[in-house]
Amino acid sequence: MSVIASRVQGTTARRRAGRFSVWVSYAILAAVALVVVFAGVLSPSSPTAQNLNDILLPMSGAHPLGTDDLGRDVLSRMLHGTRVSVLAAMLAVGIALVVGLPIGIAAGWGNRWLDVGIMRVVDAVMSFPAIVLAIGITATMGPNITNAMIAVGVVLAPAIIRLARAQTMTIRSETYIEAARSFGASGLRRMVLPHVLPNIIQPILVQVAVLMGFALIAEASLSFLQLGVQPPNASWGAVLARSYTFLDQAPMQIFIPGLAIAATVFACNIIGDEIQRLLDPKRK
């Protein structure tokens, strides 16, 4: 009995820890959303205002997160950078969804040759390392945040395509699809939109949440390499790059954007798991 009781207690503890991480993730994303909306109100100063008399100051009452090498308030740059980074990640995931979802459904619903043609292109794109391909596309189009996020969206699209294709191929063999066909239903409006799309949206939403985290990391990486946000504008990656340059003089400043990125990516992944749990039709 003691073994059974210990197992029950262990399961309960894991469930409580899981619920705690979910609520922490909700709090993180809510805080990020508030900063995105009210960055201009919360910011104590302009993110681009320079003061060469206050270079690389430590944390203080006047500058809660210190200043960078140009005397700019790091807190103001982080707040405005949150808006830029989050909106850029949303743009990238939106592009991936708009491009990948219809192509994936077409591959899973269409004939064999269409499926083979689409998937060979997808395999070719996925054969490249994601960040290297994004860097190449961004460098070709020109370094700015819009081009960088278009590149990231192109890189993320194959993940949506493969998932949408797999789910569509599973749905098309279901009994209710055959019944709909027997009543004469066919085409986009009568089959795909009412029957296929609602039944594949759950794993797509989970994938979108996970890709948001990847897009945040990709934006930070490209901005760190000066292929995304251009000076003097701020983003998490731009602040990270500036902090890394002066790591010896102000070592604490590099942790600020790093923690912001890590916490938000963690929250996106946890919320993705929570979406899967909530939308699972087999959940008790």
mmCIF file of C-alpha atoms in Angstrom:
data_model
loop_
_atom_site.group_PDB
_atom_site.id
_atom_site.type_symbol
_atom_site.label_atom_id
_atom_site.label_comp_id
_atom_site.label_asym_id
_atom_site.label_seq_id
_atom_site.Cartn_x
_atom_site.Cartn_y
_atom_site.Cartn_z
ATOM 1 C CA MET A 1 0.000 0.000 0.000
ATOM 2 C CA SER A 2 2.887 2.342 0.772
ATOM 3 C CA VAL A 3 4.262 1.839 -2.740
ATOM 4 C CA ILE A 4 0.878 2.677 -4.265
ATOM 5 C CA ALA A 5 0.513 5.730 -2.027
ATOM 6 C CA SER A 6 3.979 6.993 -2.962
ATOM 7 C CA ARG A 7 3.202 6.585 -6.653
ATOM 8 C CA VAL A 8 -0.074 8.468 -6.249
ATOM 9 C CA GLN A 9 1.725 11.234 -4.369
ATOM 10 C CA GLY A 10 4.393 11.394 -7.063
ATOM 11 C CA THR A 11 1.768 11.653 -9.805
ATOM 12 C CA THR A 12 -0.062 14.382 -7.894
ATOM 13 C CA ALA A 13 3.170 16.317 -7.367
ATOM 14 C CA ARG A 14 3.996 16.110 -11.076
ATOM 15 C CA ARG A 15 0.538 17.328 -11.979
ATOM 16 C CA ARG A 16 0.831 20.265 -9.585
ATOM 17 C CA ALA A 17 4.257 21.134 -10.990
ATOM 18 C CA GLY A 18 2.838 20.937 -14.508
ATOM 19 C CA ARG A 19 -0.062 23.223 -13.649
ATOM 20 C CA PHE A 20 2.321 25.651 -11.936
ATOM 21 C CA SER A 21 4.484 25.857 -15.080
ATOM 22 C CA VAL A 22 1.365 26.504 -17.159
ATOM 23 C CA TRP A 23 0.277 29.400 -14.941
ATOM 24 C CA VAL A 24 3.804 30.807 -14.956
ATOM 25 C CA SER A 25 3.752 30.639 -18.758
ATOM 26 C CA TYR A 26 0.411 32.431 -18.876
ATOM 27 C CA ALA A 27 1.845 35.150 -16.630
ATOM 28 C CA ILE A 28 4.951 35.530 -18.800
ATOM 29 C CA LEU A 29 2.946 35.818 -22.016
ATOM 30 C CA ALA A 30 0.488 38.231 -20.389
ATOM 31 C CA ALA A 31 3.389 40.437 -19.265
ATOM 32 C CA VAL A 32 4.913 40.311 -22.743
ATOM 33 C CA ALA A 33 1.556 41.243 -24.301
ATOM 34 C CA LEU A 34 1.189 44.217 -21.932
ATOM 35 C CA VAL A 35 4.672 45.430 -22.826
ATOM 36 C CA VAL A 36 3.933 45.091 -26.531
ATOM 37 C CA VAL A 37 0.792 47.215 -26.176
ATOM 38 C CA PHE A 38 2.043 49.769 -23.634
ATOM 39 C CA ALA A 39 5.772 49.948 -24.405
ATOM 40 C CA GLY A 40 5.582 53.681 -25.097
ATOM 41 C CA VAL A 41 3.820 54.349 -21.783
ATOM 42 C CA LEU A 42 6.050 52.112 -19.659
ATOM 43 C CA SER A 43 9.318 53.297 -21.186
ATOM 44 C CA PRO A 44 11.076 55.909 -19.008
ATOM 45 C CA SER A 45 12.814 57.501 -22.017
ATOM 46 C CA SER A 46 13.310 57.176 -25.746
ATOM 47 C CA PRO A 47 15.073 53.948 -26.743
ATOM 48 C CA THR A 48 17.332 55.876 -29.125
ATOM 49 C CA ALA A 49 18.161 58.869 -26.867
ATOM 50 C CA GLN A 50 21.929 59.010 -26.278
ATOM 51 C CA ASN A 51 23.823 60.500 -23.356
ATOM 52 C CA LEU A 52 27.577 60.114 -23.708
ATOM 53 C CA ASN A 53 28.059 61.179 -20.098
ATOM 54 C CA ASP A 54 26.238 58.042 -18.887
ATOM 55 C CA ILE A 55 28.047 55.260 -20.730
ATOM 56 C CA LEU A 56 27.771 51.658 -19.422
ATOM 57 C CA LEU A 57 26.285 52.648 -16.098
ATOM 58 C CA PRO A 58 25.265 49.834 -13.733
ATOM 59 C CA MET A 59 21.729 49.308 -12.511
ATOM 60 C CA SER A 60 20.428 52.242 -10.497
ATOM 61 C CA GLY A 61 17.256 54.142 -9.659
ATOM 62 C CA ALA A 62 17.655 56.405 -12.682
ATOM 63 C CA HIS A 63 18.454 53.473 -14.967
ATOM 64 C CA PRO A 64 16.958 50.248 -13.530
ATOM 65 C CA LEU A 65 18.778 48.069 -16.082
ATOM 66 C CA GLY A 66 21.772 50.335 -16.651
ATOM 67 C CA THR A 67 22.872 52.027 -19.873
ATOM 68 C CA ASP A 68 24.652 50.808 -22.982
ATOM 69 C CA ASP A 69 27.839 52.040 -24.664
ATOM 70 C CA LEU A 70 26.024 55.095 -26.073
ATOM 71 C CA GLY A 71 24.340 56.055 -22.835
ATOM 72 C CA ARG A 72 20.933 54.746 -23.878
ATOM 73 C CA ASP A 73 18.616 53.416 -21.195
ATOM 74 C CA VAL A 74 18.587 49.609 -21.444
ATOM 75 C CA LEU A 75 15.116 49.303 -19.872
ATOM 76 C CA SER A 76 13.637 51.580 -22.535
ATOM 77 C CA ARG A 77 15.378 49.617 -25.276
ATOM 78 C CA MET A 78 14.160 46.312 -23.840
ATOM 79 C CA LEU A 79 10.573 47.530 -23.606
ATOM 80 C CA HIS A 80 10.497 48.818 -27.167
ATOM 81 C CA GLY A 81 12.542 45.829 -28.302
ATOM 82 C CA THR A 82 9.879 43.511 -26.901
ATOM 83 C CA ARG A 83 7.334 45.029 -29.259
ATOM 84 C CA VAL A 84 9.657 44.676 -32.251
ATOM 85 C CA SER A 85 10.724 41.118 -31.462
ATOM 86 C CA VAL A 86 7.236 39.778 -30.715
ATOM 87 C CA LEU A 87 5.585 41.414 -33.727
ATOM 88 C CA ALA A 88 8.429 40.224 -35.947
ATOM 89 C CA ALA A 89 7.998 36.659 -34.675
ATOM 90 C CA MET A 90 4.245 36.870 -35.271
ATOM 91 C CA LEU A 91 4.906 38.065 -38.828
ATOM 92 C CA ALA A 92 7.225 35.138 -39.488
ATOM 93 C CA VAL A 93 4.794 32.552 -38.090
ATOM 94 C CA GLY A 94 1.905 34.190 -39.960
ATOM 95 C CA ILE A 95 3.812 33.912 -43.240
ATOM 96 C CA ALA A 96 4.641 30.272 -42.489
ATOM 97 C CA LEU A 97 0.977 29.548 -41.733
ATOM 98 C CA VAL A 98 -0.409 31.355 -44.792
ATOM 99 C CA VAL A 99 2.091 29.640 -47.077
ATOM 100 C CA GLY A 100 2.286 26.239 -45.439
ATOM 101 C CA LEU A 101 -1.322 25.409 -44.540
ATOM 102 C CA PRO A 102 -2.901 25.521 -48.031
ATOM 103 C CA ILE A 103 0.105 23.827 -49.633
ATOM 104 C CA GLY A 104 0.068 21.072 -47.009
ATOM 105 C CA ILE A 105 -3.663 20.481 -47.457
ATOM 106 C CA ALA A 106 -3.213 20.406 -51.248
ATOM 107 C CA ALA A 107 -0.419 17.843 -50.919
ATOM 108 C CA GLY A 108 -2.478 15.620 -48.629
ATOM 109 C CA TRP A 109 -5.742 15.971 -50.548
ATOM 110 C CA GLY A 110 -4.506 16.053 -54.149
ATOM 111 C CA ASN A 111 -3.263 13.328 -56.432
ATOM 112 C CA ARG A 112 -0.017 11.416 -56.023
ATOM 113 C CA TRP A 113 2.011 13.517 -58.461
ATOM 114 C CA LEU A 114 1.068 16.768 -56.776
ATOM 115 C CA ASP A 115 1.989 15.279 -53.414
ATOM 116 C CA VAL A 116 5.352 14.012 -54.672
ATOM 117 C CA GLY A 117 6.194 17.334 -56.334
ATOM 118 C CA ILE A 118 5.379 19.395 -53.251
ATOM 119 C CA MET A 119 7.174 17.111 -50.843
ATOM 120 C CA ARG A 120 10.364 16.984 -52.920
ATOM 121 C CA VAL A 121 10.535 20.770 -52.773
ATOM 122 C CA VAL A 122 9.873 20.666 -49.031
ATOM 123 C CA ASP A 123 12.594 18.068 -48.516
ATOM 124 C CA ALA A 124 15.038 20.211 -50.483
ATOM 125 C CA VAL A 125 14.276 23.255 -48.305
ATOM 126 C CA MET A 126 14.529 21.260 -45.083
ATOM 127 C CA SER A 127 17.878 19.770 -46.110
ATOM 128 C CA PHE A 128 19.489 23.142 -45.330
ATOM 129 C CA PRO A 129 20.117 24.190 -41.713
ATOM 130 C CA ALA A 130 17.233 26.517 -40.861
ATOM 131 C CA ILE A 131 19.200 29.478 -39.567
ATOM 132 C CA VAL A 132 21.774 29.232 -42.376
ATOM 133 C CA LEU A 133 19.001 29.285 -44.983
ATOM 134 C CA ALA A 134 17.375 32.269 -43.234
ATOM 135 C CA ILE A 135 20.708 34.116 -43.235
ATOM 136 C CA GLY A 136 21.175 33.413 -46.941
ATOM 137 C CA ILE A 137 17.686 34.606 -47.886
ATOM 138 C CA THR A 138 17.999 37.724 -45.723
ATOM 139 C CA ALA A 139 21.403 38.600 -47.159
ATOM 140 C CA THR A 140 20.006 38.226 -50.682
ATOM 141 C CA MET A 141 16.922 40.364 -50.038
ATOM 142 C CA GLY A 142 18.709 42.981 -47.944
ATOM 143 C CA PRO A 143 19.256 43.276 -44.180
ATOM 144 C CA ASN A 144 16.190 44.634 -42.394
ATOM 145 C CA ILE A 145 13.657 43.206 -39.993
ATOM 146 C CA THR A 146 10.890 42.712 -42.582
ATOM 147 C CA ASN A 147 13.097 40.771 -44.985
ATOM 148 C CA ALA A 148 14.528 38.790 -42.083
ATOM 149 C CA MET A 149 11.081 37.695 -40.936
ATOM 150 C CA ILE A 150 10.005 36.834 -44.483
ATOM 151 C CA ALA A 151 13.075 34.615 -44.640
ATOM 152 C CA VAL A 152 12.212 33.008 -41.308
ATOM 153 C CA GLY A 153 8.627 32.485 -42.478
ATOM 154 C CA VAL A 154 9.889 30.679 -45.584
ATOM 155 C CA VAL A 155 12.138 28.517 -43.414
ATOM 156 C CA LEU A 156 9.273 27.652 -41.035
ATOM 157 C CA ALA A 157 6.707 26.922 -43.757
ATOM 158 C CA PRO A 158 7.913 23.334 -44.457
ATOM 159 C CA ALA A 159 7.101 22.328 -40.869
ATOM 160 C CA ILE A 160 3.503 23.501 -41.360
ATOM 161 C CA ILE A 161 3.334 21.838 -44.793
ATOM 162 C CA ARG A 162 4.453 18.443 -43.503
ATOM 163 C CA LEU A 163 2.098 18.541 -40.536
ATOM 164 C CA ALA A 164 -0.913 19.724 -42.561
ATOM 165 C CA ARG A 165 -0.223 17.072 -45.211
ATOM 166 C CA ALA A 166 0.005 14.261 -42.658
ATOM 167 C CA GLN A 167 -3.184 15.329 -40.893
ATOM 168 C CA THR A 168 -5.066 15.765 -44.173
ATOM 169 C CA MET A 169 -4.052 12.297 -45.375
ATOM 170 C CA THR A 170 -5.351 10.857 -42.105
ATOM 171 C CA ILE A 171 -8.642 12.752 -42.332
ATOM 172 C CA ARG A 172 -9.336 11.860 -45.970
ATOM 173 C CA SER A 173 -9.590 8.151 -45.101
ATOM 174 C CA GLU A 174 -12.167 8.682 -42.354
ATOM 175 C CA THR A 175 -15.681 7.274 -42.681
ATOM 176 C CA TYR A 176 -17.434 10.651 -42.572
ATOM 177 C CA ILE A 177 -15.361 11.824 -45.556
ATOM 178 C CA GLU A 178 -16.484 8.793 -47.548
ATOM 179 C CA ALA A 179 -20.075 9.465 -46.465
ATOM 180 C CA ALA A 180 -19.827 13.077 -47.602
ATOM 181 C CA ARG A 181 -18.492 11.938 -50.963
ATOM 182 C CA SER A 182 -21.344 9.460 -51.326
ATOM 183 C CA PHE A 183 -23.768 12.406 -51.027
ATOM 184 C CA GLY A 184 -21.984 14.219 -53.831
ATOM 185 C CA ALA A 185 -19.818 16.608 -51.776
ATOM 186 C CA SER A 186 -16.538 17.577 -53.410
ATOM 187 C CA GLY A 187 -14.153 20.488 -53.842
ATOM 188 C CA LEU A 188 -12.804 23.168 -51.550
ATOM 189 C CA ARG A 189 -16.051 24.654 -50.248
ATOM 190 C CA ARG A 190 -17.943 21.424 -49.534
ATOM 191 C CA MET A 191 -15.135 19.133 -48.386
ATOM 192 C CA VAL A 192 -11.931 20.854 -47.349
ATOM 193 C CA LEU A 193 -13.304 23.874 -45.482
ATOM 194 C CA PRO A 194 -16.121 22.181 -43.502
ATOM 195 C CA HIS A 195 -14.562 18.731 -42.972
ATOM 196 C CA VAL A 196 -10.772 18.826 -43.273
ATOM 197 C CA LEU A 197 -9.686 22.201 -41.906
ATOM 198 C CA PRO A 198 -11.593 22.030 -38.558
ATOM 199 C CA ASN A 199 -10.187 18.564 -37.859
ATOM 200 C CA ILE A 200 -6.526 19.423 -38.475
ATOM 201 C CA ILE A 201 -6.472 22.776 -36.683
ATOM 202 C CA GLN A 202 -5.583 21.350 -33.245
ATOM 203 C CA PRO A 203 -2.067 20.090 -34.128
ATOM 204 C CA ILE A 204 -1.555 23.187 -36.287
ATOM 205 C CA LEU A 205 -2.205 25.469 -33.290
ATOM 206 C CA VAL A 206 0.270 23.477 -31.211
ATOM 207 C CA GLN A 207 2.859 23.802 -33.967
ATOM 208 C CA VAL A 208 2.232 27.550 -34.229
ATOM 209 C CA ALA A 209 2.935 27.985 -30.509
ATOM 210 C CA VAL A 210 6.203 26.073 -30.813
ATOM 211 C CA LEU A 211 7.207 27.976 -33.964
ATOM 212 C CA MET A 212 6.663 31.280 -32.158
ATOM 213 C CA GLY A 213 9.500 30.341 -29.850
ATOM 214 C CA PHE A 214 11.715 29.401 -32.774
ATOM 215 C CA ALA A 215 10.861 32.652 -34.563
ATOM 216 C CA LEU A 216 11.881 34.663 -31.483
ATOM 217 C CA ILE A 217 15.234 32.887 -31.408
ATOM 218 C CA ALA A 218 15.653 33.382 -35.170
ATOM 219 C CA GLU A 219 14.920 37.115 -34.879
ATOM 220 C CA ALA A 220 17.445 37.441 -32.076
ATOM 221 C CA SER A 221 20.028 35.510 -34.082
ATOM 222 C CA LEU A 222 19.576 37.576 -37.240
ATOM 223 C CA SER A 223 19.553 40.867 -35.327
ATOM 224 C CA PHE A 224 22.648 39.729 -33.439
ATOM 225 C CA LEU A 225 24.326 39.297 -36.839
ATOM 226 C CA GLN A 226 22.993 42.735 -37.916
ATOM 227 C CA LEU A 227 20.743 41.177 -40.558
ATOM 228 C CA GLY A 228 17.490 41.985 -38.742
ATOM 229 C CA VAL A 229 16.775 45.170 -36.793
ATOM 230 C CA GLN A 230 19.092 47.942 -37.920
ATOM 231 C CA PRO A 231 20.613 50.616 -35.631
ATOM 232 C CA PRO A 232 19.463 52.645 -33.817
ATOM 233 C CA ASN A 233 16.251 50.624 -33.461
ATOM 234 C CA ALA A 234 15.969 48.099 -30.654
ATOM 235 C CA SER A 235 15.007 44.455 -30.401
ATOM 236 C CA TRP A 236 16.015 41.682 -28.036
ATOM 237 C CA GLY A 237 18.634 40.488 -30.498
ATOM 238 C CA ALA A 238 19.992 44.005 -31.046
ATOM 239 C CA VAL A 239 20.296 44.616 -27.286
ATOM 240 C CA LEU A 240 21.979 41.231 -26.906
ATOM 241 C CA ALA A 241 24.494 42.033 -29.636
ATOM 242 C CA ARG A 242 25.328 45.390 -28.075
ATOM 243 C CA SER A 243 25.728 43.824 -24.621
ATOM 244 C CA TYR A 244 27.991 41.082 -25.964
ATOM 245 C CA THR A 245 30.355 43.648 -27.495
ATOM 246 C CA PHE A 246 30.979 45.197 -24.068
ATOM 247 C CA LEU A 247 30.781 42.033 -22.007
ATOM 248 C CA ASP A 248 33.948 42.861 -20.059
ATOM 249 C CA GLN A 249 32.758 46.314 -18.966
ATOM 250 C CA ALA A 250 29.098 45.462 -18.214
ATOM 251 C CA PRO A 251 28.735 41.675 -17.836
ATOM 252 C CA MET A 252 25.259 41.798 -16.257
ATOM 253 C CA GLN A 253 23.607 43.456 -19.256
ATOM 254 C CA ILE A 254 23.941 40.394 -21.467
ATOM 255 C CA PHE A 255 21.655 38.398 -19.147
ATOM 256 C CA ILE A 256 18.719 40.799 -19.544
ATOM 257 C CA PRO A 257 17.776 40.060 -23.188
ATOM 258 C CA GLY A 258 18.906 36.458 -22.767
ATOM 259 C CA LEU A 259 16.487 35.880 -19.899
ATOM 260 C CA ALA A 260 13.679 37.614 -21.810
ATOM 261 C CA ILE A 261 14.192 35.351 -24.833
ATOM 262 C CA ALA A 262 14.551 32.187 -22.735
ATOM 263 C CA ALA A 263 11.469 32.902 -20.606
ATOM 264 C CA THR A 264 9.258 33.715 -23.593
ATOM 265 C CA VAL A 265 10.382 30.665 -25.579
ATOM 266 C CA PHE A 266 9.780 28.507 -22.490
ATOM 267 C CA ALA A 267 6.280 29.962 -22.138
ATOM 268 C CA CYS A 268 5.475 29.358 -25.818
ATOM 269 C CA ASN A 269 6.507 25.703 -25.563
ATOM 270 C CA ILE A 270 4.528 25.118 -22.372
ATOM 271 C CA ILE A 271 1.427 26.802 -23.811
ATOM 272 C CA GLY A 272 1.785 24.645 -26.919
ATOM 273 C CA ASP A 273 1.598 21.541 -24.718
ATOM 274 C CA GLU A 274 -1.366 23.043 -22.879
ATOM 275 C CA ILE A 275 -3.214 23.697 -26.147
ATOM 276 C CA GLN A 276 -2.644 20.082 -27.130
ATOM 277 C CA ARG A 277 -4.008 18.896 -23.788
ATOM 278 C CA LEU A 278 -7.084 21.117 -23.925
ATOM 279 C CA LEU A 279 -7.986 20.284 -27.527
ATOM 280 C CA ASP A 280 -7.268 16.555 -27.332
ATOM 281 C CA PRO A 281 -10.584 14.804 -28.113
ATOM 282 C CA LYS A 282 -9.473 11.771 -26.089
ATOM 283 C CA ARG A 283 -8.887 13.826 -22.922
ATOM 284 C CA LYS A 284 -11.089 12.812 -20.021
#
